[in-house]
Coordinates of C-alpha atoms and ligand atoms in Angstrom, one line a residue:
M296 CA 26.3 11.6 0.2
S297 CA 23.5 13.6 -1.6
R298 CA 19.8 12.6 -0.8
V299 CA 17.2 13.4 -2.5
Y300 CA 13.0 14.0 -2.0
N301 CA 12.0 11.0 -3.3
F302 CA 8.2 11.1 -4.3
S303 CA 8.2 7.8 -5.9
A304 CA 4.7 6.3 -6.5
G305 CA 6.9 2.9 -5.9
P306 CA 8.8 1.3 -5.4
A307 CA 9.5 4.3 -2.9
A308 CA 11.4 5.8 -0.3
L309 CA 12.6 4.1 2.7
P310 CA 13.1 5.6 6.3
F311 CA 16.8 6.7 6.3
E312 CA 17.4 5.1 9.9
V313 CA 16.4 2.6 8.4
L314 CA 18.9 2.4 5.2
Q315 CA 21.6 2.9 8.0
Q316 CA 20.8 0.1 9.7
I317 CA 21.2 -2.0 6.3
Q318 CA 24.4 -0.7 6.2
D319 CA 25.5 -1.6 9.5
D320 CA 24.4 -4.7 9.2
I321 CA 25.7 -5.9 6.0
P322 CA 28.9 -7.5 6.5
D323 CA 28.4 -9.1 9.9
W324 CA 24.7 -9.7 10.6
Q325 CA 23.8 -10.5 14.5
G326 CA 27.1 -11.8 14.8
T327 CA 26.8 -14.5 12.5
G328 CA 29.7 -13.2 10.1
M329 CA 27.2 -13.3 7.4
T330 CA 24.5 -10.8 5.6
V331 CA 20.9 -12.0 6.0
M332 CA 21.0 -12.4 2.6
E333 CA 23.3 -15.3 3.1
C334 CA 21.5 -17.0 6.2
S335 CA 19.5 -20.3 6.0
H336 CA 15.5 -18.8 6.3
R337 CA 15.9 -21.9 8.9
S338 CA 18.5 -20.5 11.0
K339 CA 17.7 -19.3 14.8
E340 CA 18.5 -15.9 13.5
F341 CA 16.2 -15.8 10.2
V342 CA 13.1 -17.7 12.5
E343 CA 13.5 -15.1 15.5
L344 CA 13.3 -12.5 12.4
A345 CA 10.4 -14.1 10.7
A346 CA 8.1 -14.3 13.9
R347 CA 9.6 -10.5 15.4
S348 CA 7.9 -8.8 12.8
E349 CA 4.9 -10.5 12.8
R350 CA 4.5 -9.3 16.1
N351 CA 5.6 -6.1 15.7
L352 CA 3.1 -6.1 12.9
R353 CA 0.4 -7.6 15.0
T354 CA 1.2 -4.7 17.7
L355 CA 1.4 -1.8 14.7
L356 CA -2.0 -2.8 13.6
S357 CA -3.7 -4.7 16.3
I358 CA -4.3 -7.4 14.7
P359 CA -6.7 -10.1 16.3
D360 CA -5.7 -13.6 17.4
D361 CA -8.3 -14.8 14.8
Y362 CA -6.4 -13.4 11.9
S363 CA -3.2 -14.8 10.4
V364 CA -0.6 -12.8 9.0
L365 CA 0.9 -14.2 5.6
F366 CA 4.3 -12.9 3.7
P367 CA 3.9 -14.6 0.2
Q368 CA 5.6 -13.2 -2.7
G369 CA 4.3 -11.7 -5.8
G370 CA 3.4 -8.7 -5.0
A371 CA -0.6 -7.2 -4.7
T372 CA -0.9 -8.6 -7.9
L373 CA -0.9 -11.7 -7.2
Q374 CA -3.3 -11.8 -5.1
M375 CA -5.8 -10.3 -7.3
A376 CA -5.6 -14.0 -8.5
M377 CA -5.3 -15.4 -5.3
T378 CA -8.1 -14.2 -3.8
P379 CA -11.1 -15.7 -5.8
L380 CA -8.8 -19.2 -5.5
N381 CA -8.8 -18.9 -2.0
L382 CA -12.5 -17.5 -1.3
A383 CA -14.7 -18.2 -4.1
A384 CA -15.6 -21.1 -6.0
A385 CA -15.9 -21.3 -9.9
D386 CA -19.3 -21.1 -9.9
E387 CA -19.1 -18.5 -7.0
T388 CA -19.9 -14.7 -7.4
A389 CA -17.9 -11.8 -5.9
D390 CA -18.3 -8.6 -5.7
Y391 CA -15.6 -5.7 -7.0
V392 CA -15.9 -2.1 -5.9
V393 CA -13.6 -0.1 -8.9
T394 CA -13.3 3.2 -8.2
G395 CA -9.9 3.4 -9.8
S396 CA -7.3 1.1 -12.0
W397 CA -6.4 -1.2 -9.7
G398 CA -9.9 -1.8 -8.9
K399 CA -10.6 -2.5 -12.3
K400 CA -7.8 -4.8 -12.8
A401 CA -8.4 -7.0 -9.3
L402 CA -12.1 -7.2 -11.2
G403 CA -10.2 -8.4 -14.5
E404 CA -8.1 -11.0 -12.8
A405 CA -11.0 -12.5 -10.6
G406 CA -12.8 -12.6 -13.6
K407 CA -11.0 -15.3 -14.7
F408 CA -11.6 -18.0 -11.9
C409 CA -15.4 -17.0 -11.1
N410 CA -18.0 -14.7 -11.5
A411 CA -17.0 -11.3 -11.1
N412 CA -19.3 -8.7 -11.0
G413 CA -18.3 -5.0 -10.4
I414 CA -20.9 -3.2 -8.4
A415 CA -20.1 0.1 -8.2
D416 CA -17.5 2.0 -11.1
S417 CA -16.5 5.3 -10.9
S418 CA -14.7 5.7 -14.4
D419 CA -17.7 8.1 -15.5
R420 CA -16.0 10.7 -13.9
N421 CA -12.2 9.6 -14.7
F422 CA -12.1 7.9 -11.0
T423 CA -12.4 11.5 -8.7
Y424 CA -14.7 9.8 -6.3
I425 CA -16.3 7.0 -4.6
P426 CA -19.9 6.3 -5.7
D427 CA -22.3 6.5 -3.0
Q428 CA -22.5 3.2 -1.2
A429 CA -26.7 3.1 -1.6
S430 CA -25.9 2.7 -5.2
W431 CA -23.6 -0.1 -5.2
T432 CA -25.1 -3.3 -7.0
R433 CA -24.2 -5.6 -4.4
S434 CA -25.0 -10.0 -5.7
D435 CA -27.3 -11.7 -3.7
K436 CA -25.0 -14.2 -2.3
A437 CA -21.3 -12.7 -2.7
A438 CA -18.4 -15.2 -1.9
Y439 CA -16.6 -11.3 -0.8
L440 CA -16.7 -7.9 -1.6
H441 CA -13.3 -6.3 -2.8
Y442 CA -12.2 -2.9 -3.2
V443 CA -9.4 -0.8 -2.7
P444 CA -9.3 1.6 0.0
N445 CA -6.6 3.7 -1.5
E446 CA -6.4 4.5 -5.6
T447 CA -2.6 4.9 -6.3
I448 CA -2.8 6.3 -9.7
A449 CA -5.7 9.2 -9.4
G450 CA -5.1 9.5 -5.6
V451 CA -8.6 8.5 -4.1
E452 CA -9.2 6.9 -0.9
F453 CA -11.5 5.6 1.4
H454 CA -12.0 7.4 4.1
F455 CA -14.3 5.0 5.9
V456 CA -14.9 1.4 5.6
P457 CA -17.8 -0.1 3.3
D458 CA -20.8 -1.9 5.0
S459 CA -20.9 -5.5 3.8
E460 CA -22.6 -8.8 5.2
V461 CA -19.8 -10.8 3.3
P462 CA -16.4 -10.7 4.1
L463 CA -14.6 -7.3 3.0
V464 CA -11.3 -8.1 1.0
A465 CA -9.0 -4.8 0.5
D466 CA -6.0 -4.1 -1.4
M467 CA -4.0 -1.5 0.9
S468 CA -0.9 -1.9 -0.7
S469 CA -0.5 1.8 -0.9
T470 CA -2.2 3.1 2.3
I471 CA -1.3 0.4 5.3
L472 CA 0.5 1.4 8.2
S473 CA -0.2 5.2 6.9
R474 CA -3.2 5.1 9.8
P475 CA -5.0 2.7 12.4
I476 CA -7.1 0.4 10.7
D477 CA -10.2 -1.9 12.5
V478 CA -8.4 -5.4 11.1
S479 CA -11.5 -6.9 12.7
K480 CA -14.2 -5.5 10.1
F481 CA -12.1 -7.3 6.9
G482 CA -12.2 -10.9 5.6
A483 CA -8.6 -10.3 4.2
I484 CA -6.2 -7.3 3.8
Y485 CA -3.1 -7.5 1.4
A486 CA -0.6 -5.4 0.1
G487 CA 2.5 -5.2 -1.8
A488 CA 5.4 -3.9 -0.2
Q489 CA 6.7 -1.5 -2.0
K490 CA 5.0 1.4 -0.8
N491 CA 4.8 1.2 2.8
I492 CA 6.3 -1.6 4.0
G493 CA 9.6 -2.3 2.4
P494 CA 11.5 -3.6 -0.7
A495 CA 9.5 -5.3 -3.6
G496 CA 9.5 -8.8 -3.2
I497 CA 7.4 -9.5 -0.1
T498 CA 3.7 -9.3 0.2
L499 CA 1.5 -8.6 3.5
V500 CA -1.6 -11.1 3.5
I501 CA -3.8 -10.7 6.7
V502 CA -6.7 -13.2 6.8
R503 CA -9.4 -14.6 9.2
K504 CA -8.5 -17.7 9.8
D505 CA -11.6 -19.2 9.5
L506 CA -11.5 -18.4 5.5
L507 CA -8.4 -20.4 4.8
D508 CA -10.8 -23.5 4.5
R509 CA -12.3 -22.0 1.6
V510 CA -9.7 -22.3 -0.7
R511 CA -10.5 -24.6 -3.7
P512 CA -8.8 -28.3 -4.1
N513 CA -5.8 -28.8 -6.0
N514 CA -5.0 -25.0 -5.7
P515 CA -1.7 -24.6 -6.2
H516 CA 0.6 -24.9 -2.8
L517 CA 2.4 -21.3 -3.5
M518 CA -1.3 -19.8 -4.5
T519 CA -2.9 -21.3 -1.2
W520 CA -3.2 -18.7 2.0
K521 CA -3.4 -22.0 4.3
S522 CA 0.0 -23.4 2.9
Y523 CA 1.5 -19.9 4.3
A524 CA -0.6 -19.7 7.3
D525 CA 0.8 -23.4 8.3
S526 CA 4.6 -23.1 7.6
D527 CA 4.6 -19.7 9.5
S528 CA 5.3 -18.3 6.1
M529 CA 8.4 -20.5 5.3
T530 CA 6.1 -22.9 2.5
N531 CA 9.1 -22.7 0.4
T532 CA 12.3 -19.9 1.0
P533 CA 10.8 -16.3 1.6
P534 CA 12.2 -13.1 0.3
T535 CA 14.8 -13.2 3.2
F536 CA 16.3 -9.7 2.4
A537 CA 12.6 -7.8 1.5
W538 CA 11.8 -9.6 5.0
Y539 CA 14.8 -8.4 6.6
V540 CA 13.9 -4.9 5.5
A541 CA 10.3 -5.1 6.3
D542 CA 11.2 -6.2 10.1
L543 CA 13.4 -3.0 10.4
V544 CA 10.1 -0.6 9.0
F545 CA 7.7 -2.4 11.6
Q546 CA 10.6 -1.6 14.2
W547 CA 11.2 1.9 13.0
L548 CA 7.3 2.4 13.4
L549 CA 7.0 1.5 16.3
K550 CA 9.5 3.5 17.3
Q551 CA 8.0 7.0 15.6
G552 CA 4.9 6.3 18.0
G553 CA 3.1 3.5 16.0
V554 CA 0.3 3.9 13.2
E555 CA -1.5 6.6 15.2
A556 CA 1.8 8.8 15.6
M557 CA 1.9 8.1 11.7
A558 CA -1.5 9.4 11.0
R559 CA -1.5 12.6 13.0
V560 CA 1.7 13.2 10.7
N561 CA 0.3 11.6 7.3
E562 CA -2.9 14.3 7.6
R563 CA -0.6 17.0 8.1
K564 CA 1.4 16.3 5.0
A565 CA -1.4 15.9 2.8
S566 CA -3.9 18.8 4.5
K567 CA -0.6 21.1 3.8
L568 CA 0.1 20.2 0.1
Y569 CA -3.9 20.4 -0.9
A570 CA -4.2 23.5 0.9
A571 CA -1.4 24.9 -1.2
I572 CA -2.7 23.4 -4.1
D573 CA -6.4 24.8 -3.6
N574 CA -5.0 28.1 -2.6
S575 CA -3.6 28.8 -6.2
S576 CA -5.1 28.7 -9.6
F577 CA -1.8 27.7 -10.8
Y578 CA -2.2 23.7 -9.6
S579 CA -5.2 21.9 -9.2
N580 CA -6.2 18.5 -8.1
P581 CA -9.6 17.1 -9.9
V582 CA -10.6 14.8 -6.5
A583 CA -13.5 14.7 -4.8
K584 CA -12.5 17.0 -1.5
D585 CA -13.9 13.9 0.8
C586 CA -12.0 11.3 -1.0
R587 CA -8.7 12.9 -1.3
S588 CA -6.0 9.8 -0.5
W589 CA -3.4 11.0 2.1
M590 CA -0.7 9.0 0.2
N591 CA -0.5 9.8 -3.6
V592 CA -1.6 13.4 -4.4
P593 CA -2.1 14.0 -8.2
F594 CA -2.1 17.8 -9.3
I595 CA -1.6 19.5 -12.6
L596 CA -0.5 23.0 -13.9
A597 CA -3.0 25.2 -15.8
D598 CA -0.8 25.0 -18.7
N599 CA 0.6 21.5 -19.4
A600 CA 3.0 23.0 -21.6
L601 CA 4.7 24.0 -18.0
D602 CA 4.9 20.4 -17.3
A603 CA 8.5 19.4 -18.7
A604 CA 10.1 22.6 -17.0
F605 CA 8.4 21.6 -13.5
L606 CA 9.8 18.4 -13.9
D607 CA 13.5 19.2 -14.8
E608 CA 13.8 22.2 -12.2
S609 CA 11.9 20.2 -9.4
R610 CA 14.7 17.7 -10.4
A611 CA 17.5 20.2 -10.3
A612 CA 16.3 21.4 -6.9
G613 CA 16.3 17.5 -5.0
L614 CA 13.0 16.9 -5.9
T615 CA 12.5 13.5 -8.1
N616 CA 9.6 10.8 -9.4
L617 CA 7.2 13.7 -9.7
K618 CA 5.7 12.7 -12.7
G619 CA 1.9 12.0 -12.7
H620 CA 0.9 8.4 -14.1
R621 CA 0.1 8.7 -18.1
S622 CA -3.5 8.5 -17.4
V623 CA -3.8 11.3 -15.2
G624 CA -1.1 13.4 -16.5
G625 CA 0.3 16.3 -14.5
M626 CA 2.1 15.1 -11.8
R627 CA 1.8 13.0 -8.7
A628 CA 3.5 13.3 -5.2
S629 CA 3.5 10.1 -3.3
I630 CA 3.7 11.2 0.5
Y631 CA 4.2 7.7 2.5
N632 CA 5.4 7.0 6.1
A633 CA 9.2 7.2 5.1
V634 CA 8.4 10.9 3.2
N635 CA 8.9 13.1 6.3
E636 CA 7.0 16.5 6.7
E637 CA 10.3 18.5 5.5
A638 CA 10.1 16.8 2.5
V639 CA 6.4 17.8 1.8
D640 CA 7.5 21.5 2.6
A641 CA 10.2 21.5 0.3
L642 CA 8.1 20.5 -2.0
I643 CA 5.3 23.1 -1.5
G644 CA 8.3 25.7 -1.1
F645 CA 9.5 24.7 -4.8
M646 CA 5.7 25.0 -6.1
A647 CA 5.4 28.4 -4.5
D648 CA 8.5 29.3 -6.4
F649 CA 8.0 27.5 -9.9
E650 CA 4.3 29.7 -10.0
Q651 CA 6.3 33.0 -9.1
R652 CA 9.0 32.8 -11.7
H653 CA 6.2 31.2 -14.4
G654 CA 2.9 32.2 -13.5
Ligands
PLP838 C1 1.6 -0.8 -6.6 C2 -0.2 -1.5 -6.4 C3 -0.3 -2.6 -7.0 C4 0.4 -3.6 -8.0 O1 1.6 -4.4 -6.8 P1 2.4 -5.1 -7.1 O2 3.0 -5.0 -6.0 O3 3.3 -4.4 -8.2 O4 1.8 -6.5 -8.0 C5 -1.6 -2.8 -6.7 N1 -2.6 -2.4 -6.0 C6 -2.3 -0.8 -5.5 C7 -3.7 -0.5 -4.9 C8 -1.3 -0.6 -5.4 O5 -1.1 0.5 -5.2

């Protein structure tokens, strides 16, 4: 067996210990004589899994009791529609901060369902900075304020929580569980699973309970947060296998020392990779230093004629999925929780070696 160092932006690497546990569990999960995929979601074993995963997530993120934890399907993209449908009436306004492609997409989706107002936009410099909060043109009476704490494509991360007098909604798909967060500052948080939680197919929503009643009348059942809250996310058949893997990842995170420990490792991984980039004239990262992402590190080569060679040679060295998003070009290393320090060291070593041979 040979495993590569996988820097995919998503679906992304999973912890090796979790993969081994899955392999052990496949033929006979918890003495049921079945794989978890074949078990009823109403079985005692699965109901216990669901309860344990929520309990462990609440511990990991210190989620207060007045918040519900939901596990719908549809990914972060469906939440871009569900957010206005659950929090705003059609004639109400919602404020959107656009610091990257996902924020822009969320604004566009919300515009179909309410008066979505872009209050800040950093596209003038190709999404490489966060506009000063003082310049945000907030509405007088917004139903909520939406932002994307980590923009996965350009690698721009808020290292602070914005001020807001209205409920703050955050798409945390690519930063959730990478560090502690103060959940009480948010009205709702959502995240697709396939970056830092588990396989694609399950989505996480954390929402303050008093907001659940804002939902529009006649909203589709499966697009209503309250339906999930009222049924422990068993409003219909949940994505059981993806949920099972997420449960294993939460247990793995607790074993690593929780999100505080992950944050220390993640900060170290990111700072050594940015240092390697900054200390060379061969590689560069265009993002303002105060908002560089801990999770997604784009970098370009001074001579883009070498891009293909970089990708070929890195793949041959066991480092995969380093091609940057087409809107940014160059390379991108996604270094989520499951990408350990050894993988980052291997990448830094390869980069130095490549520079020496081609620089
Ligand atoms: C990956 C990603 C999405 C899209 O998630 P899906 O689960 O594919 O819908 C949305 N927002 C952010 C910040 C992402 O990183």
